[in-house]
Tab-separated table of C-alpha atoms in Angstrom:
chain	number	residue	atom	x	y	z
S	1	GLY	CA	-3.450	0.597	-4.521
S	2	ILE	CA	-2.524	-2.910	-5.643
S	3	LEU	CA	-4.761	-5.956	-5.082
S	4	ILE	CA	-3.348	-9.460	-5.561
S	5	ASP	CA	-6.044	-12.140	-5.486
S	6	ASN	CA	-5.279	-15.881	-5.581
S	7	GLY	CA	-1.801	-15.734	-7.071
S	8	GLN	CA	0.277	-18.924	-6.873
S	9	THR	CA	3.514	-16.899	-6.636
S	10	THR	CA	3.543	-13.119	-6.232
S	11	THR	CA	6.557	-10.855	-6.791
S	12	ILE	CA	6.439	-7.074	-6.416
S	13	GLU	CA	9.632	-5.064	-6.809
S	14	ASN	CA	10.893	-1.549	-7.454
S	15	THR	CA	7.449	-0.030	-6.938
S	16	THR	CA	6.009	2.982	-5.107
S	17	VAL	CA	2.388	2.953	-3.926
S	18	THR	CA	1.385	5.903	-1.759
S	19	GLY	CA	-1.737	7.755	-0.704
S	20	SER	CA	-4.255	5.013	-1.522
S	21	SER	CA	-7.754	5.512	-0.176
S	22	GLU	CA	-7.449	2.143	1.592
S	23	THR	CA	-4.514	-0.337	1.939
S	24	ASN	CA	-1.669	0.371	-0.475
S	25	ILE	CA	-0.842	-3.279	-1.253
S	26	TYR	CA	-3.424	-5.938	-0.362
S	27	ILE	CA	-2.715	-9.647	-0.904
S	28	ASP	CA	-5.677	-11.989	-0.504
S	29	GLY	CA	-4.053	-15.406	-0.658
S	30	GLU	CA	-6.978	-17.760	-0.345
S	31	PRO	CA	-6.933	-20.451	-1.531
S	32	ILE	CA	-3.695	-21.012	-3.477
S	33	THR	CA	-1.032	-18.355	-2.809
S	34	ARG	CA	2.240	-19.989	-1.752
S	35	SER	CA	5.019	-17.388	-1.985
S	36	VAL	CA	5.033	-13.591	-1.789
S	37	VAL	CA	8.280	-11.674	-2.417
S	38	ILE	CA	8.260	-7.887	-2.113
S	39	THR	CA	11.535	-6.011	-2.659
S	40	ASN	CA	12.444	-2.311	-2.905
S	41	VAL	CA	8.896	-1.088	-2.416
S	42	VAL	CA	7.442	2.056	-0.858
S	43	ALA	CA	3.946	1.533	0.596
S	44	SER	CA	3.250	4.680	2.580
S	45	GLN	CA	0.645	7.301	3.480
S	46	SER	CA	-2.483	5.190	2.945
S	47	GLN	CA	-5.509	7.275	3.892
S	48	ASN	CA	-7.673	4.590	5.524
S	49	GLY	CA	-5.688	1.373	5.556
S	50	ASP	CA	-2.356	-0.404	5.988
S	51	GLY	CA	0.891	-0.098	4.111
S	52	ILE	CA	0.959	-3.797	3.163
S	53	ALA	CA	-1.592	-6.424	4.195
S	54	ALA	CA	-1.327	-10.138	3.413
S	55	VAL	CA	-4.408	-11.806	4.853
S	56	ALA	CA	-6.564	-14.931	4.582
S	57	THR	CA	-3.553	-16.905	3.410
S	58	PRO	CA	-3.046	-20.665	3.711
S	59	GLU	CA	-0.939	-21.976	6.538
S	60	GLN	CA	2.054	-22.850	4.364
S	61	ASP	CA	2.509	-19.410	2.784
S	62	THR	CA	5.729	-17.402	3.057
S	63	ILE	CA	6.156	-13.654	2.644
S	64	THR	CA	9.622	-12.155	2.210
S	65	LEU	CA	9.919	-8.394	2.517
S	66	THR	CA	13.237	-6.656	1.818
S	67	ASN	CA	13.955	-2.933	1.730
S	68	ILE	CA	10.358	-1.933	2.373
S	69	SER	CA	9.254	1.548	3.413
S	70	ALA	CA	5.882	1.422	5.176
S	71	VAL	CA	5.669	4.902	6.680
S	72	GLY	CA	2.827	7.173	7.735
S	73	ASN	CA	-0.072	4.866	6.932
S	74	ASN	CA	-3.376	5.564	8.670
S	75	ASP	CA	-3.655	2.055	10.150
S	76	ASP	CA	-0.871	-0.564	10.463
S	77	GLY	CA	2.431	-0.479	8.631
S	78	LEU	CA	2.430	-4.240	7.919
S	79	ASP	CA	-0.454	-6.652	8.631
S	80	ILE	CA	0.842	-10.126	7.840
S	81	GLY	CA	-1.165	-13.352	8.018
S	82	THR	CA	1.240	-15.741	6.304
S	83	ALA	CA	2.777	-18.771	7.997
S	84	VAL	CA	6.339	-17.506	7.558
S	85	LEU	CA	7.309	-13.831	7.784
S	86	ASN	CA	10.785	-12.681	6.723
S	87	LEU	CA	11.434	-8.945	7.009
S	88	ASP	CA	14.861	-7.405	6.446
S	89	GLN	CA	16.378	-3.941	5.980
S	90	SER	CA	13.047	-2.148	6.113
S	91	THR	CA	11.492	0.959	7.646
S	92	VAL	CA	8.139	0.737	9.422
S	93	ASN	CA	7.784	4.111	11.104
S	94	GLY	CA	5.105	6.622	11.998
S	95	ASN	CA	2.016	4.566	11.233
S	96	GLY	CA	-1.251	5.382	12.963
S	97	ASP	CA	-1.762	2.032	14.668
S	98	ILE	CA	0.666	-0.915	14.992
S	99	GLY	CA	3.950	-0.982	13.120
S	100	ILE	CA	3.995	-4.740	12.404
S	101	ILE	CA	1.135	-7.050	13.370
S	102	ALA	CA	1.429	-10.720	12.451
S	103	THR	CA	0.141	-14.249	13.063
S	104	PRO	CA	3.014	-16.390	11.762
S	105	ASP	CA	4.201	-19.873	12.519
S	106	ARG	CA	7.766	-18.555	12.172
S	107	ALA	CA	9.099	-15.024	11.867
S	108	ASN	CA	12.446	-13.312	11.278
S	109	ILE	CA	12.546	-9.520	11.597
S	110	THR	CA	16.063	-8.182	11.132
S	111	ARG	CA	18.011	-4.993	10.390
S	112	SER	CA	14.907	-2.807	10.332
S	113	SER	CA	13.499	0.331	11.937
S	114	VAL	CA	10.191	0.159	13.828
S	115	GLN	CA	9.733	3.585	15.364
S	116	ASN	CA	7.110	6.150	16.360
S	117	ASN	CA	4.037	4.108	15.508
S	118	GLY	CA	0.823	5.080	17.267
S	119	ASP	CA	0.260	1.751	19.018
S	120	ASN	CA	2.630	-1.211	19.513
S	121	GLY	CA	5.818	-1.471	17.512
S	122	ILE	CA	5.658	-5.231	16.805
S	123	GLN	CA	2.798	-7.496	17.874
S	124	PHE	CA	2.516	-11.249	17.397
S	125	LEU	CA	-1.135	-12.194	17.846
S	126	SER	CA	-0.127	-15.848	17.598
S	127	LEU	CA	3.043	-17.859	16.973
S	128	GLY	CA	3.560	-21.459	15.975
S	129	THR	CA	7.164	-22.303	16.797
S	130	GLU	CA	9.584	-19.363	16.817
S	131	ALA	CA	10.211	-15.691	16.151
S	132	THR	CA	13.528	-13.850	15.948
S	133	VAL	CA	13.670	-10.053	16.173
S	134	SER	CA	17.300	-8.945	15.929
S	135	LEU	CA	19.522	-5.992	14.941
S	136	ASN	CA	16.568	-3.602	14.764
S	137	SER	CA	15.844	-0.140	16.157
S	138	ILE	CA	12.541	-0.379	18.064
S	139	LEU	CA	11.627	2.779	19.955
S	140	GLY	CA	9.238	5.680	20.373
S	141	ASN	CA	6.092	3.639	19.767
S	142	GLY	CA	2.877	4.739	21.462
S	143	GLU	CA	2.375	1.562	23.484
S	144	ALA	CA	4.724	-1.439	23.844
S	145	ALA	CA	7.794	-2.103	21.703
S	146	VAL	CA	7.203	-5.870	21.307
S	147	VAL	CA	4.073	-7.813	22.246
S	148	ASN	CA	3.832	-11.611	22.233
S	149	ASP	CA	0.258	-12.781	22.739
S	150	GLN	CA	1.182	-16.450	22.259
S	151	GLU	CA	1.673	-18.455	25.437
S	152	GLY	CA	4.353	-21.133	25.441
S	153	VAL	CA	6.522	-19.595	22.702
S	154	THR	CA	9.372	-17.150	23.404
S	155	VAL	CA	10.182	-14.319	21.017
S	156	ASP	CA	13.959	-14.024	20.702
S	157	ALA	CA	14.458	-10.243	20.692
S	158	GLN	CA	18.153	-10.082	21.573
S	159	ASN	CA	20.588	-7.575	20.072
S	160	ASN	CA	18.187	-4.724	19.358
S	161	TRP	CA	18.437	-0.993	20.006
S	162	TRP	CA	15.606	0.147	22.276
S	163	GLY	CA	16.488	3.827	22.488
S	164	THR	CA	18.705	3.538	25.578
S	165	ALA	CA	21.804	1.517	26.415
S	166	SER	CA	19.951	-0.041	29.369
S	167	GLY	CA	17.506	-1.776	27.016
S	168	PRO	CA	13.707	-1.727	26.990
S	169	SER	CA	11.601	-0.638	29.927
S	170	GLU	CA	9.192	-3.022	31.617
S	171	ALA	CA	6.297	-1.370	29.796
S	172	ASP	CA	7.995	-1.907	26.427
S	173	ILE	CA	7.654	-5.692	26.589
S	174	VAL	CA	4.422	-7.686	26.866
S	175	GLY	CA	4.425	-11.478	27.025
S	176	ASP	CA	7.291	-13.946	26.736
S	177	VAL	CA	10.067	-11.960	25.035
S	178	ASN	CA	13.831	-12.397	25.550
S	179	THR	CA	15.529	-8.983	25.329
S	180	ASN	CA	18.978	-9.939	26.634
S	181	ALA	CA	22.078	-8.399	25.047
S	182	ALA	CA	20.434	-5.062	24.241
S	183	LEU	CA	22.579	-2.925	21.961
S	184	ALA	CA	24.286	0.102	23.496
S	185	SER	CA	23.778	2.175	20.345
S	186	PRO	CA	21.789	1.944	17.128
S	187	PRO	CA	23.033	-0.661	14.661
S	188	GLY	CA	24.943	0.706	11.701
S	189	PRO	CA	24.455	0.045	7.996
S	190	ASN	CA	23.294	-3.481	7.201
S	191	GLY	CA	22.784	-4.140	10.906
S	192	ALA	CA	26.444	-3.768	11.871
S	193	ILE	CA	27.027	-3.441	15.619
S	194	ASN	CA	29.285	-0.502	16.282
S	195	PRO	CA	31.394	-1.176	19.391
S	196	ALA	CA	32.128	1.670	21.742
S	197	ALA	CA	35.290	3.634	21.022
S	198	VAL	CA	38.439	2.357	22.743
S	199	THR	CA	40.936	5.031	23.806
S	200	VAL	CA	44.518	4.226	24.773
S	201	GLU	CA	47.494	6.340	25.686
S	202	PRO	CA	50.238	6.383	23.029
S	203	THR	CA	53.106	3.991	23.739
S	204	GLU	CA	55.705	2.277	21.617
S	205	GLN	CA	53.305	-0.626	21.105
S	206	THR	CA	49.623	-0.884	21.909
S	207	SER	CA	47.385	-3.897	21.496
S	208	VAL	CA	43.608	-3.604	21.600
S	209	GLY	CA	41.339	-6.650	21.587
S	210	ILE	CA	37.598	-6.560	20.958
S	211	GLN	CA	35.317	-9.553	21.461
S	212	LEU	CA	31.665	-9.400	20.466
S	213	GLU	CA	29.010	-12.055	20.757
S	214	GLY	CA	25.613	-12.534	19.248
S	215	ALA	CA	25.714	-12.915	15.458
S	216	ARG	CA	22.850	-15.148	14.413
S	217	ASN	CA	20.820	-16.316	11.443
S	218	GLY	CA	23.581	-15.792	8.927
S	219	VAL	CA	23.583	-12.015	9.377
S	220	THR	CA	27.002	-10.369	9.311
S	221	ALA	CA	26.669	-8.260	12.407
S	222	TYR	CA	30.006	-6.686	13.192
S	223	GLN	CA	31.777	-3.687	11.760
S	224	PHE	CA	35.233	-2.557	12.901
S	225	ASP	CA	36.760	0.865	12.339
S	226	LEU	CA	40.298	1.659	13.475
S	227	SER	CA	41.427	5.267	13.534
S	228	VAL	CA	44.253	7.281	15.070
S	229	ALA	CA	43.474	10.831	16.181
S	230	ASN	CA	45.696	13.766	17.202
S	231	SER	CA	48.886	12.014	16.220
S	232	SER	CA	51.536	13.133	13.751
S	233	VAL	CA	52.794	9.575	13.318
S	234	ALA	CA	50.643	6.465	13.119
S	235	ASN	CA	52.128	3.044	12.487
S	236	ILE	CA	49.666	0.160	12.518
S	237	SER	CA	51.802	-2.944	12.186
S	238	ALA	CA	49.224	-5.735	12.376
S	239	ILE	CA	45.554	-6.438	12.690
S	240	ASN	CA	44.566	-9.961	13.686
S	241	ALA	CA	40.971	-11.175	13.567
S	242	THR	CA	39.745	-14.479	14.941
S	243	ASN	CA	36.373	-15.852	13.944
S	244	ASP	CA	34.737	-18.211	16.406
S	245	PRO	CA	33.191	-21.131	14.463
S	246	GLU	CA	30.117	-20.782	16.677
S	247	PHE	CA	29.201	-17.663	14.715
């Protein structure tokens, strides 16, 4: 695997590390690591460890993970001890223990898949101020989907796909976690929310309006597809879109 020890700034990109005897990528940040950026990396199938572990790091450290595949590791997919965790467009599936385990001050987990891990999907052992978990698919994990062990801090886990349109079960959530606005279907590419199909009877003029709420954190969340089926003539005269400044 890869060991990073005491790096001021660490960048790993376009790399595949699989089948290591222990953790595939291990970052020991004490005492001076400040920034870790990992992009387009496969860290899978470790034999006796995690996919990626960033531990013993100072309180001000930030780790940014984008397009990561941490799949099929013997232990956890991601074990993150930095102060700030940013995870986007990643796959953390089928690991032997917990998908993502972290102790951040702040966390943003977006547009990712956390599925079929042996234990919990996502677990925050502690939190400082806030955590947002949004536009993800979190399902099929052996224990809970999201666990928040920190009292007094709410994990914002709105707008996720939990495997059913009704949202997570009671057993899926442990601790203070807000799961309102559960998605009715899995998010599409780049986290796009695919609204349910709208069917109308053909008339001389038909107007269809769609209003969606919930885009947050600068993520473009909505994708619209307009199609006409079983019709020999289709005349689409106008499409008007209104963007609420709140989003």
